[in-house]
CSV table of C-alpha atoms in Angstrom, one decimal:
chain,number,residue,atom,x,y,z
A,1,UNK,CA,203.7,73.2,35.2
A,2,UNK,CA,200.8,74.6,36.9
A,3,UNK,CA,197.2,73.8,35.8
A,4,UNK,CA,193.7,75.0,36.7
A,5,UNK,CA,190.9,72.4,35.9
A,6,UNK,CA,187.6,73.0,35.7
A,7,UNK,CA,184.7,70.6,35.3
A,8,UNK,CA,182.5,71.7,32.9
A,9,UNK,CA,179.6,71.1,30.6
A,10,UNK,CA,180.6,72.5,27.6
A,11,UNK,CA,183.5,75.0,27.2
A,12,UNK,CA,184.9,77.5,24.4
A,13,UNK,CA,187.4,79.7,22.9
A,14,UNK,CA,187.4,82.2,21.2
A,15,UNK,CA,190.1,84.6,18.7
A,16,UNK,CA,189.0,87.6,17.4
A,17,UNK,CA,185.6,86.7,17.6
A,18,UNK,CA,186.0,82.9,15.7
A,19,UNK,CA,185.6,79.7,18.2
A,20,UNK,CA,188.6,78.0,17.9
A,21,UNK,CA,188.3,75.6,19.8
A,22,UNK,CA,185.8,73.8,22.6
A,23,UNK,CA,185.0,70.7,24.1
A,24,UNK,CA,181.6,69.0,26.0
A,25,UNK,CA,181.1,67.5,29.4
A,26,UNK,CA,184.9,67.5,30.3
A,27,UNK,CA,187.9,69.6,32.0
A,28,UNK,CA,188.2,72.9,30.5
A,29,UNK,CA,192.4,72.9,31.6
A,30,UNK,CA,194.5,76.4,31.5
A,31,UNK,CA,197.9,75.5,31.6
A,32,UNK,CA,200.9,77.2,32.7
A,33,UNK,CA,204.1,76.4,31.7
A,34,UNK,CA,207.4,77.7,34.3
A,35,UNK,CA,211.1,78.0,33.3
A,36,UNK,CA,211.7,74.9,34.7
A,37,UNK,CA,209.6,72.4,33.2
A,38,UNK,CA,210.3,69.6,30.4
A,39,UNK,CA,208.3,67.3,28.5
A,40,UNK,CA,208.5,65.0,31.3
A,41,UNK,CA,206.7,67.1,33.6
A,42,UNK,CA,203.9,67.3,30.9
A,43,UNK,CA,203.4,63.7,30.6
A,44,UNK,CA,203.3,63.6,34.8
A,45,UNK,CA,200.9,66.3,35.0
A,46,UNK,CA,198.2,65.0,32.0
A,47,UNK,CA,198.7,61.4,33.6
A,48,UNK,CA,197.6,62.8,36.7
A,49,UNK,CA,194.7,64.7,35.0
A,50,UNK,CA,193.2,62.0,33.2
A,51,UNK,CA,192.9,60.0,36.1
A,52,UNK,CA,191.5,62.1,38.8
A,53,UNK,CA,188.5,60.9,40.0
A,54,UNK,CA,186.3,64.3,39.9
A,55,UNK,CA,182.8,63.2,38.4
A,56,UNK,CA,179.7,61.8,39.4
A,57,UNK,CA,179.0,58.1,39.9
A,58,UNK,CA,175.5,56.8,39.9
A,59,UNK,CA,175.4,58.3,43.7
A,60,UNK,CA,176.5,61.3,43.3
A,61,UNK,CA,180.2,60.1,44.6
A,62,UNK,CA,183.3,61.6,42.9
A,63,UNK,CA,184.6,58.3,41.9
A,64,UNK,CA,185.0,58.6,37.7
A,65,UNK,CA,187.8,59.7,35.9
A,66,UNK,CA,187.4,62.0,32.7
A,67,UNK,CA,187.8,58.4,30.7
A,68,UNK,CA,185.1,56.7,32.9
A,69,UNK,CA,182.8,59.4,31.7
A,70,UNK,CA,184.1,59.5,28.1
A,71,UNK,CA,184.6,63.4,28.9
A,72,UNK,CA,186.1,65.8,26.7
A,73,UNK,CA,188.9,68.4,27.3
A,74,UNK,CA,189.8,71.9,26.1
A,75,UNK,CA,193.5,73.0,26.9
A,76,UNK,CA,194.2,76.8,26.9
A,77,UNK,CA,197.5,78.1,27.5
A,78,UNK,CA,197.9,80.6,30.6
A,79,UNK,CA,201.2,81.9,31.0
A,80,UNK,CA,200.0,84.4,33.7
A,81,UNK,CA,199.5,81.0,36.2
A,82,UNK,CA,203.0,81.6,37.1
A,83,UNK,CA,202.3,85.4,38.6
A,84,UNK,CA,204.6,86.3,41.5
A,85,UNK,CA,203.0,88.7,42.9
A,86,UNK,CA,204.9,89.1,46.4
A,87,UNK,CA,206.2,92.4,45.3
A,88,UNK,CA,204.8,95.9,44.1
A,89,UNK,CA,201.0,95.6,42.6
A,90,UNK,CA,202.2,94.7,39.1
A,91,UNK,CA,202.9,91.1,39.1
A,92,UNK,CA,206.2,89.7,37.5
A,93,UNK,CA,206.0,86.9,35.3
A,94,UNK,CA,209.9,86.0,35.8
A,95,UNK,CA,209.5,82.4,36.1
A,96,UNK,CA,207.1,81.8,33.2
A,97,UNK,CA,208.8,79.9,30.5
A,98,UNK,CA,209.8,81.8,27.2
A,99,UNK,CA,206.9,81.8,24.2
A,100,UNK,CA,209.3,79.3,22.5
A,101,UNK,CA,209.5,76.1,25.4
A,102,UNK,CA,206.1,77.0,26.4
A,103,UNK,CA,204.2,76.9,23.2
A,104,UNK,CA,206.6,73.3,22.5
A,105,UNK,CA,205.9,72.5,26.0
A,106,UNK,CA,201.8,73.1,25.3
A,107,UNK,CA,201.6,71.7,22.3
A,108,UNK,CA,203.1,68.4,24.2
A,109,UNK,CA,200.9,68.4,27.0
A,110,UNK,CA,197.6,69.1,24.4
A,111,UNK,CA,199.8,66.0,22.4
A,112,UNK,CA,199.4,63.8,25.9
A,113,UNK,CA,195.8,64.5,26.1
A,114,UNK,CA,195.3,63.9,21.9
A,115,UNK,CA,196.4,60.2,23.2
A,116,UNK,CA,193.9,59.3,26.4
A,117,UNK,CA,191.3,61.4,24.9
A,118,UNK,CA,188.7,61.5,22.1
A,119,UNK,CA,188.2,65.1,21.8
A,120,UNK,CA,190.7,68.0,22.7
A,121,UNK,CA,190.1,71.5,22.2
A,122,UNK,CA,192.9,73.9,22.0
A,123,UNK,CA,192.9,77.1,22.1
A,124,UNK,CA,195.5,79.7,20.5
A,125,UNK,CA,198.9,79.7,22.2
A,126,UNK,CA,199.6,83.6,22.6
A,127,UNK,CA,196.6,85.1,20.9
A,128,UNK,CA,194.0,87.1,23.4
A,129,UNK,CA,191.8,84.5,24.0
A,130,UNK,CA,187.9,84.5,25.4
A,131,UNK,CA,186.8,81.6,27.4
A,132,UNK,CA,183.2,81.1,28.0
A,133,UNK,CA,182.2,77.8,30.2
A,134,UNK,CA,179.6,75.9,32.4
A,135,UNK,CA,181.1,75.1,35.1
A,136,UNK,CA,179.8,72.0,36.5
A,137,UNK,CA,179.6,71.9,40.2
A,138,UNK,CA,181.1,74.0,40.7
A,139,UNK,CA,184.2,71.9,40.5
A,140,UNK,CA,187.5,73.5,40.3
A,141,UNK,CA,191.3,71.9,41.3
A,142,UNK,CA,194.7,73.3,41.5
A,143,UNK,CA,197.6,71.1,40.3
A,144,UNK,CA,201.6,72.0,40.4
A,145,UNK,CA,204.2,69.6,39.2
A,146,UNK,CA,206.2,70.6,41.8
A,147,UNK,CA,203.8,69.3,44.2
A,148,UNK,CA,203.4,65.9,42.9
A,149,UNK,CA,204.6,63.0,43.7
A,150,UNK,CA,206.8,60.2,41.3
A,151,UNK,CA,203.9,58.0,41.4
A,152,UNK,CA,200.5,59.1,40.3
């Protein structure tokens, strides 16, 4: 699984013009989902999410985690995270998983967060989505389940 977070102030999505979903000081997190990954990598990769330390302390240290601030989170899925784009000018999206194990896959990760986390936002697994978001910081991290470790 591959994830792009984003500290923000306040995020949204958007479907044919309707919000559909949206969080407040937070993570705004597009997730990817690869051929390869189970719910197991899910769990891993929210544990690891909810526990970065990425805000702002009384001195302006990144020493809080999203439950240290009580932040918010708004998950939108992003198949196109897994782009191979070593070939050609068109990139292949070979190694994304199929709409069935990554919509089961999303809804477990957005499942993960529903358990840590207040308020999740989701957004439509699929559908042409907007996002509009303050990023905060800006503050933006790239995470790959391949790339981390057992222990988080």
């Amino acid at each position: 699984m591959r994830a792009i977070l984003q500290r923000v102030s306040e995020a949204q999505v958007r479907v044919d013009g309707a919000c559909v979903g949206s969080c407040g000081k937070g993570l705004l997190v597009l997730l990817g989902v690869g051929q390869e990954d189970t719910e197991q990598d899910a769990q891993r990769l929210w544990d690891k999410i909810c526990r970065l330390r990425i805000f702002a302390d009384e001195h302006g240290k990144t020493n809080l985690s999203l439950a240290d601030v009580g932040g918010e989170v708004l998950v939108v899925s992003q198949f196109t995270l897994f782009a191979d784009c070593r070939k050609g000018n068109r990139p292949s999206f070979a190694h994304a998983a199929s709409a069935e194990q990554g919509n089961r896959l999303y809804e477990h990760f957005c499942a993960c967060a529903q358990a840590d986390v207040s308020h999740v936002g989701k957004g439509v697994f699929g559908a042409h989505m907007q996002v509009s978001l303050v990023n905060d910081g800006p503050f933006t991290v790239s995470l790959d389940t391949e790339h981390l470790s057992r222990r988080n």
